[in-house]
PDB file of C-alpha atoms in Angstrom:
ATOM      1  CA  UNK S   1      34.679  -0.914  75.106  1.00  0.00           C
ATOM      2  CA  UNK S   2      34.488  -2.693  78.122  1.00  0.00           C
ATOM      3  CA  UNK S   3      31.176  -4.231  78.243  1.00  0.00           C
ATOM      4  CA  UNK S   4      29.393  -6.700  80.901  1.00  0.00           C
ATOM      5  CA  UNK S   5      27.578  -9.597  80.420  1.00  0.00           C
ATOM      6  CA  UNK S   6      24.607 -10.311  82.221  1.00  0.00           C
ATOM      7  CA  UNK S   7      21.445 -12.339  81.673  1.00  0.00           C
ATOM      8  CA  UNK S   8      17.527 -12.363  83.098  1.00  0.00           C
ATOM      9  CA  UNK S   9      15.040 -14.752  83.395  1.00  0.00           C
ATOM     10  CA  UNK S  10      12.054 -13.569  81.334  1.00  0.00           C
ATOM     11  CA  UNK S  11       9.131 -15.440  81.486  1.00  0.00           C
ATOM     12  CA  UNK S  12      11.289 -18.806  82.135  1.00  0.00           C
ATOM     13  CA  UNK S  13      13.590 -18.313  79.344  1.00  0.00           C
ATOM     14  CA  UNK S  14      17.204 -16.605  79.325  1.00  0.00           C
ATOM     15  CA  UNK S  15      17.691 -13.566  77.461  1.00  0.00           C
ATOM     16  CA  UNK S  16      20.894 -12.225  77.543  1.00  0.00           C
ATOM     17  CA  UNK S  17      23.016  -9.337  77.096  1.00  0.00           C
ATOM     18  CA  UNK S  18      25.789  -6.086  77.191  1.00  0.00           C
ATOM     19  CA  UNK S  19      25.536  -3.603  79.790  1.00  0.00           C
ATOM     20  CA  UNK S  20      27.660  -0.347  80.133  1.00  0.00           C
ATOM     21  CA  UNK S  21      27.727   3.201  81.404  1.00  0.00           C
ATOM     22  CA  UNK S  22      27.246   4.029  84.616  1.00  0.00           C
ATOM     23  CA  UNK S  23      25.248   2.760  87.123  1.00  0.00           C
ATOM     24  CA  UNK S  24      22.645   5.329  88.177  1.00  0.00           C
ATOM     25  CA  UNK S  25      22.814   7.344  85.234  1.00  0.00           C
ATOM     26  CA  UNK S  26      19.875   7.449  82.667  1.00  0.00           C
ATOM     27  CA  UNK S  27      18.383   3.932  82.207  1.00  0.00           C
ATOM     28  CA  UNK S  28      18.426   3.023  78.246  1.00  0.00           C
ATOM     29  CA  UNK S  29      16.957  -0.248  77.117  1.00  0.00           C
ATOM     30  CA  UNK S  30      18.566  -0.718  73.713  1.00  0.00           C
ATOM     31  CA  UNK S  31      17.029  -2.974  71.366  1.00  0.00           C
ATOM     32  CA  UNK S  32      19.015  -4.300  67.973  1.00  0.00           C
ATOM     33  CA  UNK S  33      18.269  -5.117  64.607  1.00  0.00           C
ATOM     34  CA  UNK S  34      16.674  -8.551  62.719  1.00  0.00           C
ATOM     35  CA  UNK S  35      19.639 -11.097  63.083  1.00  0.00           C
ATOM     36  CA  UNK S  36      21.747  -8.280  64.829  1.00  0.00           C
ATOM     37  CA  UNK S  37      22.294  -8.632  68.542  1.00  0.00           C
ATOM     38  CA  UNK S  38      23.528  -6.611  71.172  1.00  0.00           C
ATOM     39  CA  UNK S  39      27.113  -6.025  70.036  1.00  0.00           C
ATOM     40  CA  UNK S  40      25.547  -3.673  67.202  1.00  0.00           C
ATOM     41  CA  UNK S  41      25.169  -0.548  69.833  1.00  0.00           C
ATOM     42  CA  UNK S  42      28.996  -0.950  71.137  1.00  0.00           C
ATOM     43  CA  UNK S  43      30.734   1.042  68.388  1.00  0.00           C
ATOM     44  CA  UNK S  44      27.539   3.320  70.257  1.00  0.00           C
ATOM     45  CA  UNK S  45      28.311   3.038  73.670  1.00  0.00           C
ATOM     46  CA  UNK S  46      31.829   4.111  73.816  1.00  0.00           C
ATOM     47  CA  UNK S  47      30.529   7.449  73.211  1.00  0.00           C
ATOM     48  CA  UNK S  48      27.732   7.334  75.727  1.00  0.00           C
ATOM     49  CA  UNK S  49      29.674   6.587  79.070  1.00  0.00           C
ATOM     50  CA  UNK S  50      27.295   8.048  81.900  1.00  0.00           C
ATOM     51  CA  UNK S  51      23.806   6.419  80.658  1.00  0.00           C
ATOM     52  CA  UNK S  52      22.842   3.386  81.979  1.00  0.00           C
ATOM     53  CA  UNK S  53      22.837   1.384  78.768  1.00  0.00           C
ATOM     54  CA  UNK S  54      21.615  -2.275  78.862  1.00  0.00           C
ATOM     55  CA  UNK S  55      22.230  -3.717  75.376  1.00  0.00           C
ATOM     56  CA  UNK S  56      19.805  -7.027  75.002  1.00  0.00           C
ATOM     57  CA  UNK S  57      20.101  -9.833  72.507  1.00  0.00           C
ATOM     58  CA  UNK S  58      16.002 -10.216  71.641  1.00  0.00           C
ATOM     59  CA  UNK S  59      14.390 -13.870  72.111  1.00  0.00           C
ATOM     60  CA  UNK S  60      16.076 -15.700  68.958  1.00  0.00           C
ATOM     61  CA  UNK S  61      19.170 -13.735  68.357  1.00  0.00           C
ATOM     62  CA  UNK S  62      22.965 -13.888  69.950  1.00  0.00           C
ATOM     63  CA  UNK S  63      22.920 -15.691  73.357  1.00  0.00           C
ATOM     64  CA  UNK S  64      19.624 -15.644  74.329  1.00  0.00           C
ATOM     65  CA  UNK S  65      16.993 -18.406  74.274  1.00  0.00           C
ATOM     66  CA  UNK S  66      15.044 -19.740  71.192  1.00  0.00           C
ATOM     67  CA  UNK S  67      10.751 -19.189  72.101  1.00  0.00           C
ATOM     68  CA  UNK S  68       9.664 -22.772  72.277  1.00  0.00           C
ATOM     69  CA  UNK S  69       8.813 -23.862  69.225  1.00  0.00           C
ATOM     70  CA  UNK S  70       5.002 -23.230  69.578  1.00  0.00           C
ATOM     71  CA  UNK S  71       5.608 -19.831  70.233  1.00  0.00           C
ATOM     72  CA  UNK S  72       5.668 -17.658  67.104  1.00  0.00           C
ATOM     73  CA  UNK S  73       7.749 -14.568  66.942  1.00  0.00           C
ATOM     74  CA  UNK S  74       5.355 -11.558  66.676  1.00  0.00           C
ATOM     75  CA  UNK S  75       5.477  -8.267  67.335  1.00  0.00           C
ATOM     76  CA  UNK S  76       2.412  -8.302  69.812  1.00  0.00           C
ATOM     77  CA  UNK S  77       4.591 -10.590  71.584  1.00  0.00           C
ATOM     78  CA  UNK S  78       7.927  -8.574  71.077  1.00  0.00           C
ATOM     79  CA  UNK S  79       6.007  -5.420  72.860  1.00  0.00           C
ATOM     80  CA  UNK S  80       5.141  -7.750  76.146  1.00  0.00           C
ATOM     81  CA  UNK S  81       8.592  -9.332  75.947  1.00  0.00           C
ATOM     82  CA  UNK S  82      10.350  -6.073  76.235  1.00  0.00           C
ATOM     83  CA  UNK S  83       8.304  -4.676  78.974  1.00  0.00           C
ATOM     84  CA  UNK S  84       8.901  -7.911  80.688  1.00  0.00           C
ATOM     85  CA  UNK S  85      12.919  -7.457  80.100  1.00  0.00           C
ATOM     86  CA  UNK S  86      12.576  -3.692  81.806  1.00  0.00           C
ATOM     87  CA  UNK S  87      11.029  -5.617  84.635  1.00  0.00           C
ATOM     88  CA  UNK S  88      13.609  -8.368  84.967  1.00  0.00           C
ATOM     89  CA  UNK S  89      16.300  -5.035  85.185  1.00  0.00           C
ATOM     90  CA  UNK S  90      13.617  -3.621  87.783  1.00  0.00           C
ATOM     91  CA  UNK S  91      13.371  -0.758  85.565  1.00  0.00           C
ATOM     92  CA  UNK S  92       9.700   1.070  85.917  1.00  0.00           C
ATOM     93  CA  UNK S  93      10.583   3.854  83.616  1.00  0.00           C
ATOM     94  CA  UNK S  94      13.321   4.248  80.558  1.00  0.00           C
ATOM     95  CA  UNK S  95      14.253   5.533  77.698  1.00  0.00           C
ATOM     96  CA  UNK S  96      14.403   3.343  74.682  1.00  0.00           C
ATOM     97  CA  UNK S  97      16.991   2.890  71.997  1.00  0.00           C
ATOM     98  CA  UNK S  98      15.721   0.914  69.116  1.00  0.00           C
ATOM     99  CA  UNK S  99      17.759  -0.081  65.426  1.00  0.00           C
ATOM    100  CA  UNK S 100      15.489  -1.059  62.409  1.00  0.00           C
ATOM    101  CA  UNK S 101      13.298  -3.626  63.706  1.00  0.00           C
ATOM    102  CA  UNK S 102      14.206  -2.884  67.521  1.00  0.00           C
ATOM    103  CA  UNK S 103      12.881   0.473  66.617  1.00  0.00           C
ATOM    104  CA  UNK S 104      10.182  -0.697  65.287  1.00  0.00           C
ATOM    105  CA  UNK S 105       9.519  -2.666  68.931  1.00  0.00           C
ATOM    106  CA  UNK S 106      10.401   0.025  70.389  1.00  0.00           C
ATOM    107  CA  UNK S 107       8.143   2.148  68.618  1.00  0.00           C
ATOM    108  CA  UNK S 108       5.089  -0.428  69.608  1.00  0.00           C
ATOM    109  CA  UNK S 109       6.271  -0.107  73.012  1.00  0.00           C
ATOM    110  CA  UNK S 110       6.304   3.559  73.004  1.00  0.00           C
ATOM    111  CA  UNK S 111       3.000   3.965  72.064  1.00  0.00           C
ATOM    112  CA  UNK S 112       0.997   1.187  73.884  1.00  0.00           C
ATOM    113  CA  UNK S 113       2.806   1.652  77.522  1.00  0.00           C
ATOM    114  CA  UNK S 114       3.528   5.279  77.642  1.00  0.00           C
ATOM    115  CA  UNK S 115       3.402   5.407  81.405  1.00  0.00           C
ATOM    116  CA  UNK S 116       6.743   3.265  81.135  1.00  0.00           C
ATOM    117  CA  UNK S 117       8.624   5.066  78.247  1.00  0.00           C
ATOM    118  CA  UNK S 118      10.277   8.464  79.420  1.00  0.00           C
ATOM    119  CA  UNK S 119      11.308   9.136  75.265  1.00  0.00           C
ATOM    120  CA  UNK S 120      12.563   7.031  72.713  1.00  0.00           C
ATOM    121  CA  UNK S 121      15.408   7.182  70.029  1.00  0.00           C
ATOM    122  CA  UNK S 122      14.520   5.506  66.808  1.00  0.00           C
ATOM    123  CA  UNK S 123      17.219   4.572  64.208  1.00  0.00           C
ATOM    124  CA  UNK S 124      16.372   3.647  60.647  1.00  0.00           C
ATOM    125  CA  UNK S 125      12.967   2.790  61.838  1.00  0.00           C
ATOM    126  CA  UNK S 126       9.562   4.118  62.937  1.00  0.00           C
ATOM    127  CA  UNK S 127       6.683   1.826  63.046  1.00  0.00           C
ATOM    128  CA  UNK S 128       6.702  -1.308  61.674  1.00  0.00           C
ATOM    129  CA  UNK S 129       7.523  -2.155  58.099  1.00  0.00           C
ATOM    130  CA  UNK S 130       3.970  -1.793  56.277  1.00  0.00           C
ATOM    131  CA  UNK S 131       1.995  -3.860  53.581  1.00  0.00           C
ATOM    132  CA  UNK S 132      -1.433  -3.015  51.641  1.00  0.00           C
ATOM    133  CA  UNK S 133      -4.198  -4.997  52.719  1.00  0.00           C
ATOM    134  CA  UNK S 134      -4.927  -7.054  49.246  1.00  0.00           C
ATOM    135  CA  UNK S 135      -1.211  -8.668  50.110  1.00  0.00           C
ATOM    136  CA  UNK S 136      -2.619 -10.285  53.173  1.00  0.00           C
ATOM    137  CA  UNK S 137      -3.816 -13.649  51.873  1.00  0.00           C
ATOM    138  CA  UNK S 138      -0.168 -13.987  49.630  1.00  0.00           C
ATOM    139  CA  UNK S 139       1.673 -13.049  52.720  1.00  0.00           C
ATOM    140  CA  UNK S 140       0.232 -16.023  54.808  1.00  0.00           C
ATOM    141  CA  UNK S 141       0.329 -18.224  52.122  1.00  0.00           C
ATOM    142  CA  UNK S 142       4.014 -17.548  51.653  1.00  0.00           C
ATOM    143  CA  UNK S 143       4.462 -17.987  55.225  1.00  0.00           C
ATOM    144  CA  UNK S 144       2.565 -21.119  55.787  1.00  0.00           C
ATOM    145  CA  UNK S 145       5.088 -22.690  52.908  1.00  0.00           C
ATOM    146  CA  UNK S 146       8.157 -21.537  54.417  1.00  0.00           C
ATOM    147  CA  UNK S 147       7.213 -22.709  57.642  1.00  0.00           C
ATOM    148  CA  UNK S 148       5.999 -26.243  56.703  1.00  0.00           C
ATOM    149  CA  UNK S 149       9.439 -26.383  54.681  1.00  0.00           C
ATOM    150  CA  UNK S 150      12.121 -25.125  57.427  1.00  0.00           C
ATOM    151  CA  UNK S 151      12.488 -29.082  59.211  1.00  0.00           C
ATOM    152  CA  UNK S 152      13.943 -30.169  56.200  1.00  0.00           C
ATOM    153  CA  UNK S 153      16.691 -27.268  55.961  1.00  0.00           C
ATOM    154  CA  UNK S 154      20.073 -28.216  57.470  1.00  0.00           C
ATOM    155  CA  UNK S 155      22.243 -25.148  59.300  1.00  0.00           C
ATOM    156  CA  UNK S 156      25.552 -24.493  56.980  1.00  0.00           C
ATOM    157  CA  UNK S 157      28.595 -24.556  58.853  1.00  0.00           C
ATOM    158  CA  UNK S 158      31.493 -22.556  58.035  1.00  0.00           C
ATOM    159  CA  UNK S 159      34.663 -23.584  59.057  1.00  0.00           C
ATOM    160  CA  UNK S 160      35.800 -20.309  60.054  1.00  0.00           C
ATOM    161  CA  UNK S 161      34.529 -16.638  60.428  1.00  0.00           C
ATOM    162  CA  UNK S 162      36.045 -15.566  57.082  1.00  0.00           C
ATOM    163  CA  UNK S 163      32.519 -15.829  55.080  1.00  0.00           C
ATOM    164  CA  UNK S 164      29.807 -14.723  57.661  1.00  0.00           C
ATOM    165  CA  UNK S 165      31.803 -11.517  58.129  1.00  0.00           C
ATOM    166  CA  UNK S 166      32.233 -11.215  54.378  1.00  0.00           C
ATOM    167  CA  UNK S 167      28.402 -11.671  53.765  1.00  0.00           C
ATOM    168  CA  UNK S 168      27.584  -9.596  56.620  1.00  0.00           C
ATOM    169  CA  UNK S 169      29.904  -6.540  54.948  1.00  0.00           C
ATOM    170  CA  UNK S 170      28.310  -6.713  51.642  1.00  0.00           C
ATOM    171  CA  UNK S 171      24.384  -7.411  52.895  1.00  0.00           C
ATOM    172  CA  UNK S 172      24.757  -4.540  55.099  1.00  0.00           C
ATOM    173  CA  UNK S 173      27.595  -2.133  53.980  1.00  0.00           C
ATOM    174  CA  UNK S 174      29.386  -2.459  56.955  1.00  0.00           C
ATOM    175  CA  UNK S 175      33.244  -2.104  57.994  1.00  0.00           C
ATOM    176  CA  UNK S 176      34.819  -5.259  58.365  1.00  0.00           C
ATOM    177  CA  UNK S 177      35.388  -4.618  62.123  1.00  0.00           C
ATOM    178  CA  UNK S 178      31.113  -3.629  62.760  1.00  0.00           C
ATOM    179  CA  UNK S 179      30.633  -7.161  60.860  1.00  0.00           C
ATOM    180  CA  UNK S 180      32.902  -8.936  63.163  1.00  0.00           C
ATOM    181  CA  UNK S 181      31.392  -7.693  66.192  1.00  0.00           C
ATOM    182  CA  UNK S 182      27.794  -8.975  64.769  1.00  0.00           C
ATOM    183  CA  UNK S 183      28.867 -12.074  63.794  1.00  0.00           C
ATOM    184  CA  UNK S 184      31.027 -13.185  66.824  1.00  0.00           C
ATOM    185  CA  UNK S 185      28.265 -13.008  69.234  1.00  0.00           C
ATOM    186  CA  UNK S 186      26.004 -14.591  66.303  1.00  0.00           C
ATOM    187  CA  UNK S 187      27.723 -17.667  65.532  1.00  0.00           C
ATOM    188  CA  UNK S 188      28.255 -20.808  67.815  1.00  0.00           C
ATOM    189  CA  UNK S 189      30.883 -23.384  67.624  1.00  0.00           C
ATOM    190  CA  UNK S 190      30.226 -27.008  66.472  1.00  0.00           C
ATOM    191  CA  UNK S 191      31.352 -29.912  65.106  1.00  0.00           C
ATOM    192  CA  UNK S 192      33.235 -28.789  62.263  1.00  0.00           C
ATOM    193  CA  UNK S 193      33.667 -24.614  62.342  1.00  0.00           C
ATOM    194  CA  UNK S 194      30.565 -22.254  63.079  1.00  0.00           C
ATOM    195  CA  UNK S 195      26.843 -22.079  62.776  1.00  0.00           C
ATOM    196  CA  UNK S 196      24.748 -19.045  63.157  1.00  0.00           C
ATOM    197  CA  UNK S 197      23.217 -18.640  66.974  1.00  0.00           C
ATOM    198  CA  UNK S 198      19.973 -17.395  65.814  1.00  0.00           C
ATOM    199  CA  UNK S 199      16.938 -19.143  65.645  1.00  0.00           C
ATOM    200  CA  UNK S 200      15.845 -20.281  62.204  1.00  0.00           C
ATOM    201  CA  UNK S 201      12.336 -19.399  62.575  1.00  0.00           C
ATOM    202  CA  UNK S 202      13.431 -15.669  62.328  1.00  0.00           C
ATOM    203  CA  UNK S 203      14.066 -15.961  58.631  1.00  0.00           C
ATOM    204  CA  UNK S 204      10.351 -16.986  57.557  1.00  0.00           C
ATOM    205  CA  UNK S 205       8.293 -13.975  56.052  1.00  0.00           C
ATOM    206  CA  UNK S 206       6.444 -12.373  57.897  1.00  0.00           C
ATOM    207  CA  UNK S 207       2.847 -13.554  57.969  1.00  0.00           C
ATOM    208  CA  UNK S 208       1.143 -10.409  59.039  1.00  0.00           C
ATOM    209  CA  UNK S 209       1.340  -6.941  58.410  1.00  0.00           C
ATOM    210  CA  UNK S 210      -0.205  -3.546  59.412  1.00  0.00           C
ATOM    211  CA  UNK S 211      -0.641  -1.230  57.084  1.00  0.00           C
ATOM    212  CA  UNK S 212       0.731   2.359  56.319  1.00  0.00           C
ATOM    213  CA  UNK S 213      -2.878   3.667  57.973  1.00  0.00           C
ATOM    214  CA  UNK S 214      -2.502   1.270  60.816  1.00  0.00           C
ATOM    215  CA  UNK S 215       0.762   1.952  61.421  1.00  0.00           C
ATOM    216  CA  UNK S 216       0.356   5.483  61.262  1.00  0.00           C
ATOM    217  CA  UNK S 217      -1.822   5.053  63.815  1.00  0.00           C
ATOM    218  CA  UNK S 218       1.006   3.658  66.241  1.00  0.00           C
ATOM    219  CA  UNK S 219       3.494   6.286  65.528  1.00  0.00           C
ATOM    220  CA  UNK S 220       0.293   8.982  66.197  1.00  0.00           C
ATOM    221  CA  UNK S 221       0.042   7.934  69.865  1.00  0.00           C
ATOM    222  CA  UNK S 222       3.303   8.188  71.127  1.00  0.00           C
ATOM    223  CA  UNK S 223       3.281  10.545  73.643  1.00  0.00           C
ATOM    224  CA  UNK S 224       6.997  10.342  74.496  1.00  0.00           C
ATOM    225  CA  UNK S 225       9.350  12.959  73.083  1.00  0.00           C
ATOM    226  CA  UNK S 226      11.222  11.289  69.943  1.00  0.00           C
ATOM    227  CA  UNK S 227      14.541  11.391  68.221  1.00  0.00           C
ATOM    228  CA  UNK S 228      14.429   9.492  64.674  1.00  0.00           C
ATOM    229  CA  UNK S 229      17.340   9.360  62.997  1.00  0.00           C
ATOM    230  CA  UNK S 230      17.540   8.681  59.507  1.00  0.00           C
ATOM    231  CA  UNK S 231      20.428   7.557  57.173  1.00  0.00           C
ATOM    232  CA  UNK S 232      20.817   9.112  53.501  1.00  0.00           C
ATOM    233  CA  UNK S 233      19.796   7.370  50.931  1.00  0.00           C
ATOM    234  CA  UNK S 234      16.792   5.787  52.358  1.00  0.00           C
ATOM    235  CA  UNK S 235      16.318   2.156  52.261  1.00  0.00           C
ATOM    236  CA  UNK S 236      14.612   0.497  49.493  1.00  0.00           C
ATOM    237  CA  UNK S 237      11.955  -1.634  52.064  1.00  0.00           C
ATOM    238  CA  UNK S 238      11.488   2.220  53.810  1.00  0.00           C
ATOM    239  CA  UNK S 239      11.505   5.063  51.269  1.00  0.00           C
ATOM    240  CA  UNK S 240      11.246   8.875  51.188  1.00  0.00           C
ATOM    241  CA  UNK S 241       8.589  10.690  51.338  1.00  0.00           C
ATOM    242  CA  UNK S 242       7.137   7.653  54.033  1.00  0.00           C
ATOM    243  CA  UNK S 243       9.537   7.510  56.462  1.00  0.00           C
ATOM    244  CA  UNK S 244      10.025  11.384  56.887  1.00  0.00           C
ATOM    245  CA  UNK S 245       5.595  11.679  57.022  1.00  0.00           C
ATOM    246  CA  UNK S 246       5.634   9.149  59.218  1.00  0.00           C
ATOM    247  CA  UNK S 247       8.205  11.348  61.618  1.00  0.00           C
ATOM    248  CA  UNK S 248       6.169  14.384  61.253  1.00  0.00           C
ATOM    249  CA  UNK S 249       3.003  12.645  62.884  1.00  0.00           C
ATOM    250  CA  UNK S 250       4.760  12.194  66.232  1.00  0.00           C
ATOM    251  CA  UNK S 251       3.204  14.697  68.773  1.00  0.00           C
ATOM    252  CA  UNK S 252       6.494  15.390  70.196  1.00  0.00           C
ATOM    253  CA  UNK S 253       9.343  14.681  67.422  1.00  0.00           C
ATOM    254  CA  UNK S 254      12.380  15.753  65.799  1.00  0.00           C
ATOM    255  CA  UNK S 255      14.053  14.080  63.084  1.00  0.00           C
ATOM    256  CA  UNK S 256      17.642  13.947  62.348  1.00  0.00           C
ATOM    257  CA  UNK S 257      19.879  12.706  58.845  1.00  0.00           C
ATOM    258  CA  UNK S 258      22.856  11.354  58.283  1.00  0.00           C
ATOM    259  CA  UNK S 259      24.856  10.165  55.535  1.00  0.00           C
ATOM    260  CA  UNK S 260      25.424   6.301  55.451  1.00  0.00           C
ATOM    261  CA  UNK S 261      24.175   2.937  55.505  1.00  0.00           C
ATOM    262  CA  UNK S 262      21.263   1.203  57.319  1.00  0.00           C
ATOM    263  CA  UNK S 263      23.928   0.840  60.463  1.00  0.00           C
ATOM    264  CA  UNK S 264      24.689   3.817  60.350  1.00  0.00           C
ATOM    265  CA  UNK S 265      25.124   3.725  64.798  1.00  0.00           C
ATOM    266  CA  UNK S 266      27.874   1.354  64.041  1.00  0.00           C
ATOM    267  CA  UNK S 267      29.119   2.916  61.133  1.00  0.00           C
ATOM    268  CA  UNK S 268      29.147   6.526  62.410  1.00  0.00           C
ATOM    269  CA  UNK S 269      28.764   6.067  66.577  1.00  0.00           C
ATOM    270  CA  UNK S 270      30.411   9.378  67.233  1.00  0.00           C
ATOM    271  CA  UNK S 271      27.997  11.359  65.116  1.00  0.00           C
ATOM    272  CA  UNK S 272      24.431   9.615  66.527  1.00  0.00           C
ATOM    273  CA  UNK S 273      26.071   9.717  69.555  1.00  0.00           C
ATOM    274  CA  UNK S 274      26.029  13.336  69.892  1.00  0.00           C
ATOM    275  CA  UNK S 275      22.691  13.925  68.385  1.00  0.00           C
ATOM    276  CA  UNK S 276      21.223  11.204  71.108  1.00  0.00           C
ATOM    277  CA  UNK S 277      23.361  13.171  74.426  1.00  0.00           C
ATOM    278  CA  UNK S 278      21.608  16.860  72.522  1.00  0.00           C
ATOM    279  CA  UNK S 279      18.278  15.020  72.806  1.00  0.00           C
ATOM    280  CA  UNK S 280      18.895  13.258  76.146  1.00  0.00           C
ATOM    281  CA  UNK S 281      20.006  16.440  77.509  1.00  0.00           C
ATOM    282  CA  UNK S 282      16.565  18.684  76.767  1.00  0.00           C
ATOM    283  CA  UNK S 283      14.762  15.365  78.475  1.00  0.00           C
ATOM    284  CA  UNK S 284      13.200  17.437  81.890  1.00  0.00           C
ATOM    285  CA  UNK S 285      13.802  14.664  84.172  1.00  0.00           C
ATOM    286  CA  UNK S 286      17.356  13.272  82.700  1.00  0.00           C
ATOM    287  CA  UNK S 287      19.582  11.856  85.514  1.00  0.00           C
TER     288      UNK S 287
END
């Protein structure tokens, strides 16, 4: 798939990323996965030739910029980013693509800025992951810990791309060729072989969580129409019946299955791909 590059200045810092499609055709802002980056929707986009699909590598993942490092990566933060990164495309209104914890952005987005989002497609996520409130005091500690620790921790360096692939295809069940395409535009070259791109900082637990009621909540206000699309079996971190009660609170929703893995858009493009064009194509002001 023939893909561009391009990058935008968002609030002084470079994020980069993939665009493809055509130009003038429905504007998708697709947003990837923790340590993913925008090469995950290709396998996607070859089936999706007349949107107007701009593929982004979030702050702290592929080519884009690192937040400085007294900026913390949260998700009140992620929602403001990507509204920025429409503006930086001069988008005022778009659809949204989202994978896992893009989805989850996306999802945030979705239902705080409705006046931007013309309808969203969520896959493998819905909401943010949840926790139960008594956690809350265990989940900063942990955090605090991890974070006071990570100066100490050197970056490995592999001296090819032989490993990272391999622990990308057993982590996430993927083919050998959907790990590849992660981990080329994840990795950097350095003294000695390869280091991982990504910004350290986005492997310390998470120090704050809704929970199920608040994110409930969220997924209650979207206003947008909604395509969720599940793969079968569910995820361990985002069960059944959850996920599929979550889907069944959005106002305007439908909710689709497939069998596969958690990326199952890379693992399966042709198939999502044809349930996003159905849902793009009952959108009342698709172009």
């Amino acid at each position: 798939m023939n893909a561009t590059p391009f990058e935008l200045q968002v609030e002084g810092r470079c994020v980069a990323g993939l665009r493809t499609g055509k130009p003038g055709g429905l504007k998708v802002l697709a947003l990837h996965g923790w340590l993913d980056n925008a090469a995950s929707f290709l396998p996607l986009a070859e089936h999706l030739p007349t949107l107007d699909l701009a593929m982004v590598d979030l702050p702290g993942h592929g080519f884009s910029d690192h937040l400085q490092l007294t900026t913390p990566y949260t998700t009140p933060l992620a929602i403001v980013q990507t509204l920025a990164i429409a503006d930086a495309l001069g988008w005022e209104r778009f659809v949204l693509l989202g994978h896992s914890m893009g989805a989850a952005i996306a999802s945030l987005v979705a239902a705080v800025a409705s006046e931007r989002v013309q309808a969203l497609v969520s896959i493998e996520a819905l909401g943010g992951l949840a926790a139960p409130a008594n956690e809350t005091v265990q989940r900063l500690r942990t955090h605090v810990d991890a974070a006071m620790k990570l100066e100490t921790k050197q970056l490995r360096v592999f001296p090819d791309l032989t490993a990272p692939v391999r622990a990308r295809m057993m982590v996430n069940q993927l083919s050998e060729a959907s790990a590849r395409l992660l981990v080329e535009r994840g990795v950097k070259e350095v003294d000695g072989g390869w280091t991982w791109r990504s910004d350290p900082r986005l492997m310390l637990p998470t120090a704050v969580r809704m929970t199920e009621d608040q994110v409930c909540d969220v997924v209650s206000a979207i206003q947008c129409p909604v395509q969720v699309i599940y793969a079968t079996p569910a995820q361990a971190y985002f069960p059944e019946p959850e996920r599929s009660q979550r889907a069944a609170l959005l106002p305007d929703g439908r909710l689709h299955t497939l069998a596969g893995h958690h990326h199952v858009h890379m693992d399966d493009p042709e198939a999502v791909a044809d349930i996003i064009r159905r849902f793009i194509s009952t959108l009342a002001d698709a172009s």
